[in-house]
């Protein structure tokens, strides 16, 4: 059985064994199925094509987040603090004050961060981690 067929079985259970011949839809998946059908109709494509594309995009996003987690783990604690403050909107001189380090040290940390995360600058760092919430993290990790 292909991955696509297994996904379809998960999304829709066809032909209940009782009186009804109606497909049984898992409650949590009703919206997803409706979206798939709507996109397929709008784009004049089969539902299987749309599911395949959704799966690829979702898998790529999942793998990307996993890779980001691995790269985050490769940062030193101080580098993670700098990342958190950058993502919270701090400027380099504010980071230096908050961490009690020289502004040049902040720049050095940032260069190491960009290298480890394969990014080009603070803006790209903020965009890459825009869905991460650093407020709580910072509260628990600012003094370590």
mmCIF file of N, CA and C in Angstrom:
data_model
loop_
_atom_site.group_PDB
_atom_site.id
_atom_site.type_symbol
_atom_site.label_atom_id
_atom_site.label_comp_id
_atom_site.label_asym_id
_atom_site.label_seq_id
_atom_site.Cartn_x
_atom_site.Cartn_y
_atom_site.Cartn_z
ATOM 1 N N UNK A 1 0.856 -1.171 0.000
ATOM 2 C CA UNK A 1 0.000 0.000 0.000
ATOM 3 C C UNK A 1 0.905 1.238 0.000
ATOM 4 N N UNK A 2 0.572 2.167 -0.875
ATOM 5 C CA UNK A 2 1.391 3.380 -0.986
ATOM 6 C C UNK A 2 1.127 4.303 0.187
ATOM 7 N N UNK A 3 2.032 5.253 0.384
ATOM 8 C CA UNK A 3 1.881 6.261 1.423
ATOM 9 C C UNK A 3 0.598 7.054 1.215
ATOM 10 N N UNK A 4 0.313 7.382 -0.028
ATOM 11 C CA UNK A 4 -0.895 8.136 -0.350
ATOM 12 C C UNK A 4 -2.144 7.339 0.025
ATOM 13 N N UNK A 5 -2.151 6.055 -0.280
ATOM 14 C CA UNK A 5 -3.297 5.218 0.065
ATOM 15 C C UNK A 5 -3.468 5.116 1.579
ATOM 16 N N UNK A 6 -2.368 4.983 2.296
ATOM 17 C CA UNK A 6 -2.457 4.919 3.761
ATOM 18 C C UNK A 6 -2.981 6.229 4.328
ATOM 19 N N UNK A 7 -2.519 7.354 3.760
ATOM 20 C CA UNK A 7 -3.003 8.650 4.217
ATOM 21 C C UNK A 7 -4.499 8.783 3.970
ATOM 22 N N UNK A 8 -4.945 8.349 2.807
ATOM 23 C CA UNK A 8 -6.378 8.402 2.502
ATOM 24 C C UNK A 8 -7.167 7.542 3.492
ATOM 25 N N UNK A 9 -6.644 6.383 3.850
ATOM 26 C CA UNK A 9 -7.336 5.530 4.814
ATOM 27 C C UNK A 9 -7.408 6.196 6.186
ATOM 28 N N UNK A 10 -6.377 6.902 6.541
ATOM 29 C CA UNK A 10 -6.380 7.604 7.821
ATOM 30 C C UNK A 10 -7.404 8.726 7.795
ATOM 31 N N UNK A 11 -7.461 9.469 6.685
ATOM 32 C CA UNK A 11 -8.372 10.602 6.604
ATOM 33 C C UNK A 11 -9.831 10.177 6.526
ATOM 34 N N UNK A 12 -10.107 9.121 5.782
ATOM 35 C CA UNK A 12 -11.495 8.698 5.573
ATOM 36 C C UNK A 12 -11.577 7.182 5.742
ATOM 37 N N UNK A 13 -12.505 6.740 6.554
ATOM 38 C CA UNK A 13 -12.785 5.307 6.663
ATOM 39 C C UNK A 13 -13.995 5.030 5.798
ATOM 40 N N UNK A 14 -13.789 4.315 4.693
ATOM 41 C CA UNK A 14 -14.883 4.046 3.782
ATOM 42 C C UNK A 14 -15.696 2.838 4.226
ATOM 43 N N UNK A 15 -16.974 2.931 3.958
ATOM 44 C CA UNK A 15 -17.919 1.827 4.110
ATOM 45 C C UNK A 15 -17.885 1.216 5.509
ATOM 46 N N UNK A 16 -18.573 1.867 6.407
ATOM 47 C CA UNK A 16 -18.734 1.274 7.738
ATOM 48 C C UNK A 16 -19.393 -0.090 7.589
ATOM 49 N N UNK A 17 -19.116 -0.936 8.497
ATOM 50 C CA UNK A 17 -19.642 -2.291 8.421
ATOM 51 C C UNK A 17 -21.098 -2.388 8.902
ATOM 52 N N UNK A 18 -21.677 -1.302 9.417
ATOM 53 C CA UNK A 18 -23.066 -1.355 9.867
ATOM 54 C C UNK A 18 -24.023 -0.975 8.749
ATOM 55 N N UNK A 19 -25.173 -0.380 9.095
ATOM 56 C CA UNK A 19 -26.234 -0.117 8.135
ATOM 57 C C UNK A 19 -25.851 0.909 7.069
ATOM 58 N N UNK A 20 -25.035 1.858 7.392
ATOM 59 C CA UNK A 20 -24.778 2.996 6.514
ATOM 60 C C UNK A 20 -23.701 2.696 5.489
ATOM 61 N N UNK A 21 -23.946 3.177 4.264
ATOM 62 C CA UNK A 21 -22.919 3.097 3.233
ATOM 63 C C UNK A 21 -22.167 4.416 3.113
ATOM 64 N N UNK A 22 -22.518 5.376 3.963
ATOM 65 C CA UNK A 22 -21.863 6.679 3.920
ATOM 66 C C UNK A 22 -20.447 6.566 4.482
ATOM 67 N N UNK A 23 -19.488 7.321 3.902
ATOM 68 C CA UNK A 23 -18.143 7.303 4.469
ATOM 69 C C UNK A 23 -18.170 7.885 5.875
ATOM 70 N N UNK A 24 -17.362 7.337 6.738
ATOM 71 C CA UNK A 24 -17.230 7.854 8.091
ATOM 72 C C UNK A 24 -15.974 8.702 8.129
ATOM 73 N N UNK A 25 -16.122 9.934 8.544
ATOM 74 C CA UNK A 25 -15.001 10.860 8.588
ATOM 75 C C UNK A 25 -14.595 11.040 10.042
ATOM 76 N N UNK A 26 -13.308 10.966 10.311
ATOM 77 C CA UNK A 26 -12.839 11.269 11.650
ATOM 78 C C UNK A 26 -13.123 12.730 11.930
ATOM 79 N N UNK A 27 -13.683 13.004 13.075
ATOM 80 C CA UNK A 27 -14.117 14.356 13.413
ATOM 81 C C UNK A 27 -12.992 15.370 13.249
ATOM 82 N N UNK A 28 -11.805 15.068 13.701
ATOM 83 C CA UNK A 28 -10.692 16.008 13.639
ATOM 84 C C UNK A 28 -10.271 16.319 12.209
ATOM 85 N N UNK A 29 -10.590 15.449 11.276
ATOM 86 C CA UNK A 29 -10.095 15.602 9.917
ATOM 87 C C UNK A 29 -11.121 16.201 8.953
ATOM 88 N N UNK A 30 -12.313 16.511 9.417
ATOM 89 C CA UNK A 30 -13.340 17.045 8.526
ATOM 90 C C UNK A 30 -12.885 18.311 7.819
ATOM 91 N N UNK A 31 -12.283 19.218 8.565
ATOM 92 C CA UNK A 31 -11.826 20.469 7.951
ATOM 93 C C UNK A 31 -10.734 20.206 6.926
ATOM 94 N N UNK A 32 -9.809 19.328 7.246
ATOM 95 C CA UNK A 32 -8.728 19.011 6.317
ATOM 96 C C UNK A 32 -9.280 18.422 5.029
ATOM 97 N N UNK A 33 -10.221 17.509 5.149
ATOM 98 C CA UNK A 33 -10.821 16.901 3.966
ATOM 99 C C UNK A 33 -11.546 17.953 3.134
ATOM 100 N N UNK A 34 -12.269 18.844 3.796
ATOM 101 C CA UNK A 34 -12.980 19.908 3.079
ATOM 102 C C UNK A 34 -12.002 20.804 2.336
ATOM 103 N N UNK A 35 -10.888 21.136 2.976
ATOM 104 C CA UNK A 35 -9.876 21.977 2.334
ATOM 105 C C UNK A 35 -9.280 21.260 1.130
ATOM 106 N N UNK A 36 -8.962 19.986 1.297
ATOM 107 C CA UNK A 36 -8.390 19.207 0.186
ATOM 108 C C UNK A 36 -9.349 19.183 -0.995
ATOM 109 N N UNK A 37 -10.604 18.908 -0.721
ATOM 110 C CA UNK A 37 -11.599 18.859 -1.804
ATOM 111 C C UNK A 37 -11.757 20.224 -2.471
ATOM 112 N N UNK A 38 -11.775 21.278 -1.654
ATOM 113 C CA UNK A 38 -11.934 22.632 -2.187
ATOM 114 C C UNK A 38 -10.747 23.008 -3.072
ATOM 115 N N UNK A 39 -9.535 22.739 -2.599
ATOM 116 C CA UNK A 39 -8.331 23.061 -3.385
ATOM 117 C C UNK A 39 -8.317 22.248 -4.676
ATOM 118 N N UNK A 40 -8.661 20.972 -4.587
ATOM 119 C CA UNK A 40 -8.685 20.123 -5.784
ATOM 120 C C UNK A 40 -9.670 20.674 -6.810
ATOM 121 N N UNK A 41 -10.842 21.065 -6.349
ATOM 122 C CA UNK A 41 -11.855 21.616 -7.257
ATOM 123 C C UNK A 41 -11.375 22.929 -7.868
ATOM 124 N N UNK A 42 -10.829 23.825 -7.029
ATOM 125 C CA UNK A 42 -10.375 25.131 -7.518
ATOM 126 C C UNK A 42 -9.250 25.002 -8.537
ATOM 127 N N UNK A 43 -8.357 24.044 -8.317
ATOM 128 C CA UNK A 43 -7.196 23.897 -9.189
ATOM 129 C C UNK A 43 -7.409 22.840 -10.270
ATOM 130 N N UNK A 44 -8.615 22.281 -10.311
ATOM 131 C CA UNK A 44 -8.942 21.264 -11.301
ATOM 132 C C UNK A 44 -7.932 20.111 -11.266
ATOM 133 N N UNK A 45 -7.680 19.645 -10.050
ATOM 134 C CA UNK A 45 -6.738 18.540 -9.833
ATOM 135 C C UNK A 45 -7.440 17.461 -9.029
ATOM 136 N N UNK A 46 -6.849 16.290 -9.001
ATOM 137 C CA UNK A 46 -7.430 15.219 -8.199
ATOM 138 C C UNK A 46 -7.108 15.452 -6.718
ATOM 139 N N UNK A 47 -7.956 14.891 -5.864
ATOM 140 C CA UNK A 47 -7.713 14.992 -4.422
ATOM 141 C C UNK A 47 -6.393 14.320 -4.059
ATOM 142 N N UNK A 48 -6.065 13.248 -4.748
ATOM 143 C CA UNK A 48 -4.815 12.538 -4.480
ATOM 144 C C UNK A 48 -3.603 13.424 -4.762
ATOM 145 N N UNK A 49 -3.668 14.216 -5.849
ATOM 146 C CA UNK A 49 -2.567 15.137 -6.166
ATOM 147 C C UNK A 49 -2.410 16.193 -5.066
ATOM 148 N N UNK A 50 -3.533 16.715 -4.610
ATOM 149 C CA UNK A 50 -3.501 17.748 -3.574
ATOM 150 C C UNK A 50 -2.959 17.173 -2.270
ATOM 151 N N UNK A 51 -3.419 15.979 -1.906
ATOM 152 C CA UNK A 51 -2.926 15.338 -0.687
ATOM 153 C C UNK A 51 -1.426 15.100 -0.784
ATOM 154 N N UNK A 52 -0.981 14.655 -1.947
ATOM 155 C CA UNK A 52 0.447 14.416 -2.143
ATOM 156 C C UNK A 52 1.251 15.700 -1.952
ATOM 157 N N UNK A 53 0.753 16.802 -2.528
ATOM 158 C CA UNK A 53 1.448 18.079 -2.396
ATOM 159 C C UNK A 53 1.424 18.571 -0.951
ATOM 160 N N UNK A 54 0.266 18.482 -0.289
ATOM 161 C CA UNK A 54 0.167 18.879 1.125
ATOM 162 C C UNK A 54 1.138 18.075 1.974
ATOM 163 N N UNK A 55 1.217 16.782 1.702
ATOM 164 C CA UNK A 55 2.101 15.913 2.473
ATOM 165 C C UNK A 55 3.554 16.306 2.286
ATOM 166 N N UNK A 56 3.949 16.577 1.041
ATOM 167 C CA UNK A 56 5.333 16.988 0.775
ATOM 168 C C UNK A 56 5.671 18.288 1.486
ATOM 169 N N UNK A 57 4.768 19.270 1.395
ATOM 170 C CA UNK A 57 5.008 20.564 2.026
ATOM 171 C C UNK A 57 5.084 20.397 3.534
ATOM 172 N N UNK A 58 4.137 19.628 4.088
ATOM 173 C CA UNK A 58 4.134 19.397 5.541
ATOM 174 C C UNK A 58 5.383 18.674 5.999
ATOM 175 N N UNK A 59 5.809 17.680 5.245
ATOM 176 C CA UNK A 59 7.015 16.939 5.594
ATOM 177 C C UNK A 59 8.244 17.838 5.522
ATOM 178 N N UNK A 60 8.321 18.648 4.472
ATOM 179 C CA UNK A 60 9.450 19.584 4.367
ATOM 180 C C UNK A 60 9.475 20.551 5.543
ATOM 181 N N UNK A 61 8.296 21.055 5.913
ATOM 182 C CA UNK A 61 8.233 21.973 7.051
ATOM 183 C C UNK A 61 8.626 21.255 8.336
ATOM 184 N N UNK A 62 8.155 20.023 8.520
ATOM 185 C CA UNK A 62 8.490 19.239 9.696
ATOM 186 C C UNK A 62 9.995 19.002 9.771
ATOM 187 N N UNK A 63 10.585 18.611 8.637
ATOM 188 C CA UNK A 63 12.029 18.367 8.610
ATOM 189 C C UNK A 63 12.800 19.652 8.855
ATOM 190 N N UNK A 64 12.309 20.758 8.297
ATOM 191 C CA UNK A 64 12.967 22.042 8.501
ATOM 192 C C UNK A 64 12.954 22.417 9.976
ATOM 193 N N UNK A 65 11.809 22.231 10.638
ATOM 194 C CA UNK A 65 11.728 22.542 12.068
ATOM 195 C C UNK A 65 12.648 21.625 12.874
ATOM 196 N N UNK A 66 12.717 20.354 12.483
ATOM 197 C CA UNK A 66 13.623 19.423 13.155
ATOM 198 C C UNK A 66 15.068 19.844 12.995
ATOM 199 N N UNK A 67 15.404 20.289 11.790
ATOM 200 C CA UNK A 67 16.768 20.758 11.532
ATOM 201 C C UNK A 67 17.053 22.016 12.341
ATOM 202 N N UNK A 68 16.079 22.911 12.425
ATOM 203 C CA UNK A 68 16.259 24.124 13.236
ATOM 204 C C UNK A 68 16.477 23.765 14.703
ATOM 205 N N UNK A 69 15.735 22.781 15.189
ATOM 206 C CA UNK A 69 15.921 22.345 16.575
ATOM 207 C C UNK A 69 17.337 21.809 16.785
ATOM 208 N N UNK A 70 17.826 21.032 15.821
ATOM 209 C CA UNK A 70 19.195 20.506 15.923
ATOM 210 C C UNK A 70 20.216 21.634 15.927
ATOM 211 N N UNK A 71 20.011 22.613 15.052
ATOM 212 C CA UNK A 71 20.948 23.734 14.996
ATOM 213 C C UNK A 71 20.855 24.576 16.261
ATOM 214 N N UNK A 72 19.635 24.764 16.781
ATOM 215 C CA UNK A 72 19.459 25.490 18.048
ATOM 216 C C UNK A 72 20.258 24.798 19.150
ATOM 217 N N UNK A 73 20.185 23.474 19.187
ATOM 218 C CA UNK A 73 20.907 22.707 20.203
ATOM 219 C C UNK A 73 22.410 22.843 20.061
ATOM 220 N N UNK A 74 22.883 23.155 18.859
ATOM 221 C CA UNK A 74 24.330 23.296 18.646
ATOM 222 C C UNK A 74 24.864 24.635 19.164
ATOM 223 N N UNK A 75 23.962 25.571 19.478
ATOM 224 C CA UNK A 75 24.386 26.883 19.982
ATOM 225 C C UNK A 75 24.753 26.776 21.451
ATOM 226 N N UNK A 76 25.742 27.570 21.852
ATOM 227 C CA UNK A 76 26.064 27.654 23.279
ATOM 228 C C UNK A 76 24.913 28.358 23.989
ATOM 229 N N UNK A 77 24.893 28.252 25.308
ATOM 230 C CA UNK A 77 23.834 28.916 26.066
ATOM 231 C C UNK A 77 23.859 30.426 25.829
ATOM 232 N N UNK A 78 25.038 31.013 25.799
ATOM 233 C CA UNK A 78 25.147 32.460 25.569
ATOM 234 C C UNK A 78 24.629 32.818 24.173
ATOM 235 N N UNK A 79 24.963 31.988 23.176
ATOM 236 C CA UNK A 79 24.456 32.233 21.824
ATOM 237 C C UNK A 79 22.935 32.140 21.789
ATOM 238 N N UNK A 80 22.360 31.174 22.517
ATOM 239 C CA UNK A 80 20.904 31.069 22.590
ATOM 240 C C UNK A 80 20.298 32.318 23.228
ATOM 241 N N UNK A 81 20.963 32.860 24.248
ATOM 242 C CA UNK A 81 20.477 34.088 24.873
ATOM 243 C C UNK A 81 20.481 35.238 23.864
ATOM 244 N N UNK A 82 21.540 35.330 23.090
ATOM 245 C CA UNK A 82 21.630 36.386 22.078
ATOM 246 C C UNK A 82 20.514 36.205 21.036
ATOM 247 N N UNK A 83 20.292 34.986 20.597
ATOM 248 C CA UNK A 83 19.216 34.719 19.632
ATOM 249 C C UNK A 83 17.879 35.152 20.217
ATOM 250 N N UNK A 84 17.615 34.769 21.459
ATOM 251 C CA UNK A 84 16.341 35.113 22.098
ATOM 252 C C UNK A 84 16.148 36.625 22.118
ATOM 253 N N UNK A 85 17.182 37.352 22.494
ATOM 254 C CA UNK A 85 17.069 38.804 22.582
ATOM 255 C C UNK A 85 16.906 39.441 21.197
ATOM 256 N N UNK A 86 17.617 38.931 20.214
ATOM 257 C CA UNK A 86 17.447 39.427 18.837
ATOM 258 C C UNK A 86 15.995 39.226 18.405
ATOM 259 N N UNK A 87 15.460 38.022 18.653
ATOM 260 C CA UNK A 87 14.087 37.710 18.245
ATOM 261 C C UNK A 87 13.052 38.479 19.061
ATOM 262 N N UNK A 88 13.434 38.943 20.234
ATOM 263 C CA UNK A 88 12.546 39.781 21.048
ATOM 264 C C UNK A 88 12.652 41.254 20.663
ATOM 265 N N UNK A 89 13.503 41.553 19.668
ATOM 266 C CA UNK A 89 13.573 42.911 19.135
ATOM 267 C C UNK A 89 14.671 43.783 19.721
ATOM 268 N N UNK A 90 15.553 43.208 20.518
ATOM 269 C CA UNK A 90 16.653 43.987 21.096
ATOM 270 C C UNK A 90 17.676 44.342 20.019
ATOM 271 N N UNK A 91 18.331 45.469 20.204
ATOM 272 C CA UNK A 91 19.440 45.880 19.338
ATOM 273 C C UNK A 91 20.736 45.403 19.999
ATOM 274 N N UNK A 92 21.807 45.390 19.225
ATOM 275 C CA UNK A 92 23.073 44.851 19.731
ATOM 276 C C UNK A 92 23.519 45.511 21.034
ATOM 277 N N UNK A 93 23.437 46.838 21.114
ATOM 278 C CA UNK A 93 23.892 47.513 22.331
ATOM 279 C C UNK A 93 22.994 47.157 23.521
ATOM 280 N N UNK A 94 21.709 46.908 23.282
ATOM 281 C CA UNK A 94 20.801 46.502 24.358
ATOM 282 C C UNK A 94 21.119 45.079 24.829
ATOM 283 N N UNK A 95 21.480 44.230 23.889
ATOM 284 C CA UNK A 95 21.880 42.858 24.234
ATOM 285 C C UNK A 95 23.134 42.898 25.086
ATOM 286 N N UNK A 96 24.083 43.718 24.676
ATOM 287 C CA UNK A 96 25.329 43.853 25.445
ATOM 288 C C UNK A 96 25.026 44.288 26.882
ATOM 289 N N UNK A 97 24.157 45.273 27.046
ATOM 290 C CA UNK A 97 23.794 45.745 28.386
ATOM 291 C C UNK A 97 23.089 44.650 29.187
ATOM 292 N N UNK A 98 22.136 43.968 28.560
ATOM 293 C CA UNK A 98 21.362 42.941 29.252
ATOM 294 C C UNK A 98 22.226 41.768 29.704
ATOM 295 N N UNK A 99 23.229 41.423 28.899
ATOM 296 C CA UNK A 99 24.084 40.273 29.216
ATOM 297 C C UNK A 99 25.376 40.657 29.926
ATOM 298 N N UNK A 100 25.621 41.946 30.049
ATOM 299 C CA UNK A 100 26.839 42.404 30.717
ATOM 300 C C UNK A 100 28.098 42.078 29.931
ATOM 301 N N UNK A 101 28.028 42.212 28.608
ATOM 302 C CA UNK A 101 29.174 41.938 27.747
ATOM 303 C C UNK A 101 29.391 43.131 26.829
ATOM 304 N N UNK A 102 30.524 43.159 26.166
ATOM 305 C CA UNK A 102 30.850 44.254 25.257
ATOM 306 C C UNK A 102 30.058 44.100 23.946
ATOM 307 N N UNK A 103 29.713 45.224 23.312
ATOM 308 C CA UNK A 103 29.017 45.163 22.015
ATOM 309 C C UNK A 103 29.780 44.342 20.973
ATOM 310 N N UNK A 104 31.095 44.406 21.000
ATOM 311 C CA UNK A 104 31.890 43.608 20.059
ATOM 312 C C UNK A 104 31.713 42.111 20.298
ATOM 313 N N UNK A 105 31.527 41.736 21.569
ATOM 314 C CA UNK A 105 31.288 40.323 21.897
ATOM 315 C C UNK A 105 29.935 39.880 21.343
ATOM 316 N N UNK A 106 28.941 40.766 21.382
ATOM 317 C CA UNK A 106 27.632 40.459 20.794
ATOM 318 C C UNK A 106 27.805 40.190 19.305
ATOM 319 N N UNK A 107 28.584 41.037 18.635
ATOM 320 C CA UNK A 107 28.816 40.845 17.199
ATOM 321 C C UNK A 107 29.501 39.508 16.925
ATOM 322 N N UNK A 108 30.443 39.131 17.773
ATOM 323 C CA UNK A 108 31.131 37.850 17.612
ATOM 324 C C UNK A 108 30.154 36.695 17.786
ATOM 325 N N UNK A 109 29.326 36.781 18.833
ATOM 326 C CA UNK A 109 28.310 35.741 19.041
ATOM 327 C C UNK A 109 27.379 35.652 17.837
ATOM 328 N N UNK A 110 26.944 36.798 17.332
ATOM 329 C CA UNK A 110 26.048 36.799 16.181
ATOM 330 C C UNK A 110 26.681 36.136 14.967
ATOM 331 N N UNK A 111 27.939 36.403 14.725
ATOM 332 C CA UNK A 111 28.609 35.780 13.584
ATOM 333 C C UNK A 111 28.630 34.262 13.736
ATOM 334 N N UNK A 112 28.926 33.795 14.955
ATOM 335 C CA UNK A 112 28.914 32.344 15.205
ATOM 336 C C UNK A 112 27.503 31.776 15.014
ATOM 337 N N UNK A 113 26.505 32.502 15.483
ATOM 338 C CA UNK A 113 25.110 32.073 15.334
ATOM 339 C C UNK A 113 24.737 31.967 13.857
ATOM 340 N N UNK A 114 25.055 32.999 13.101
ATOM 341 C CA UNK A 114 24.719 32.983 11.668
ATOM 342 C C UNK A 114 25.403 31.823 10.964
ATOM 343 N N UNK A 115 26.653 31.568 11.325
ATOM 344 C CA UNK A 115 27.375 30.442 10.721
ATOM 345 C C UNK A 115 26.709 29.112 11.073
ATOM 346 N N UNK A 116 26.390 28.916 12.354
ATOM 347 C CA UNK A 116 25.804 27.647 12.792
ATOM 348 C C UNK A 116 24.398 27.424 12.240
ATOM 349 N N UNK A 117 23.628 28.503 12.099
ATOM 350 C CA UNK A 117 22.253 28.381 11.622
ATOM 351 C C UNK A 117 22.136 28.567 10.108
ATOM 352 N N UNK A 118 23.271 28.829 9.463
ATOM 353 C CA UNK A 118 23.307 29.035 8.005
ATOM 354 C C UNK A 118 22.410 30.200 7.590
ATOM 355 N N UNK A 119 22.564 31.317 8.281
ATOM 356 C CA UNK A 119 21.793 32.523 7.996
ATOM 357 C C UNK A 119 22.742 33.666 7.681
ATOM 358 N N UNK A 120 22.167 34.751 7.119
ATOM 359 C CA UNK A 120 23.008 35.873 6.697
ATOM 360 C C UNK A 120 22.935 37.091 7.605
ATOM 361 N N UNK A 121 21.934 37.157 8.479
ATOM 362 C CA UNK A 121 21.837 38.335 9.318
ATOM 363 C C UNK A 121 20.700 38.254 10.320
ATOM 364 N N UNK A 122 20.578 39.300 11.119
ATOM 365 C CA UNK A 122 19.570 39.338 12.182
ATOM 366 C C UNK A 122 18.153 39.296 11.626
ATOM 367 N N UNK A 123 17.938 39.973 10.535
ATOM 368 C CA UNK A 123 16.597 39.979 9.933
ATOM 369 C C UNK A 123 16.197 38.571 9.514
ATOM 370 N N UNK A 124 17.097 37.877 8.862
ATOM 371 C CA UNK A 124 16.819 36.504 8.433
ATOM 372 C C UNK A 124 16.628 35.596 9.650
ATOM 373 N N UNK A 125 17.395 35.839 10.712
ATOM 374 C CA UNK A 125 17.243 35.083 11.952
ATOM 375 C C UNK A 125 15.839 35.276 12.524
ATOM 376 N N UNK A 126 15.391 36.529 12.585
ATOM 377 C CA UNK A 126 14.041 36.814 13.098
ATOM 378 C C UNK A 126 12.963 36.154 12.237
ATOM 379 N N UNK A 127 13.127 36.204 10.929
ATOM 380 C CA UNK A 127 12.148 35.589 10.027
ATOM 381 C C UNK A 127 12.129 34.065 10.182
ATOM 382 N N UNK A 128 13.297 33.477 10.301
ATOM 383 C CA UNK A 128 13.396 32.028 10.419
ATOM 384 C C UNK A 128 12.741 31.526 11.701
ATOM 385 N N UNK A 129 12.883 32.286 12.777
ATOM 386 C CA UNK A 129 12.369 31.855 14.080
ATOM 387 C C UNK A 129 11.126 32.633 14.500
ATOM 388 N N UNK A 130 10.422 33.197 13.534
ATOM 389 C CA UNK A 130 9.267 34.050 13.838
ATOM 390 C C UNK A 130 8.167 33.327 14.599
ATOM 391 N N UNK A 131 8.073 32.022 14.459
ATOM 392 C CA UNK A 131 7.031 31.262 15.150
ATOM 393 C C UNK A 131 7.465 30.770 16.530
ATOM 394 N N UNK A 132 8.697 31.018 16.898
ATOM 395 C CA UNK A 132 9.186 30.606 18.204
ATOM 396 C C UNK A 132 8.903 31.718 19.204
ATOM 397 N N UNK A 133 8.410 31.358 20.371
ATOM 398 C CA UNK A 133 8.111 32.342 21.415
ATOM 399 C C UNK A 133 9.251 32.347 22.432
ATOM 400 N N UNK A 134 10.015 33.432 22.428
ATOM 401 C CA UNK A 134 11.182 33.505 23.296
ATOM 402 C C UNK A 134 10.908 34.188 24.635
ATOM 403 N N UNK A 135 9.699 34.708 24.839
ATOM 404 C CA UNK A 135 9.425 35.409 26.099
ATOM 405 C C UNK A 135 9.607 34.496 27.301
ATOM 406 N N UNK A 136 8.921 33.352 27.291
ATOM 407 C CA UNK A 136 9.038 32.401 28.406
ATOM 408 C C UNK A 136 10.453 31.843 28.500
ATOM 409 N N UNK A 137 11.028 31.527 27.327
ATOM 410 C CA UNK A 137 12.388 30.975 27.343
ATOM 411 C C UNK A 137 13.334 31.951 28.027
ATOM 412 N N UNK A 138 13.227 33.227 27.676
ATOM 413 C CA UNK A 138 14.111 34.240 28.235
ATOM 414 C C UNK A 138 13.913 34.346 29.746
ATOM 415 N N UNK A 139 12.664 34.311 30.197
ATOM 416 C CA UNK A 139 12.386 34.378 31.629
ATOM 417 C C UNK A 139 13.086 33.276 32.397
ATOM 418 N N UNK A 140 13.153 32.105 31.817
ATOM 419 C CA UNK A 140 13.758 30.953 32.502
ATOM 420 C C UNK A 140 15.254 30.801 32.251
ATOM 421 N N UNK A 141 15.812 31.521 31.306
ATOM 422 C CA UNK A 141 17.209 31.286 30.921
ATOM 423 C C UNK A 141 18.074 32.546 30.941
ATOM 424 N N UNK A 142 17.596 33.645 31.433
ATOM 425 C CA UNK A 142 18.405 34.864 31.378
ATOM 426 C C UNK A 142 19.531 34.889 32.387
ATOM 427 N N UNK A 143 19.414 34.159 33.471
ATOM 428 C CA UNK A 143 20.440 34.240 34.525
ATOM 429 C C UNK A 143 21.358 33.030 34.578
ATOM 430 N N UNK A 144 21.159 32.093 33.697
ATOM 431 C CA UNK A 144 22.001 30.876 33.732
ATOM 432 C C UNK A 144 23.344 31.116 33.087
#
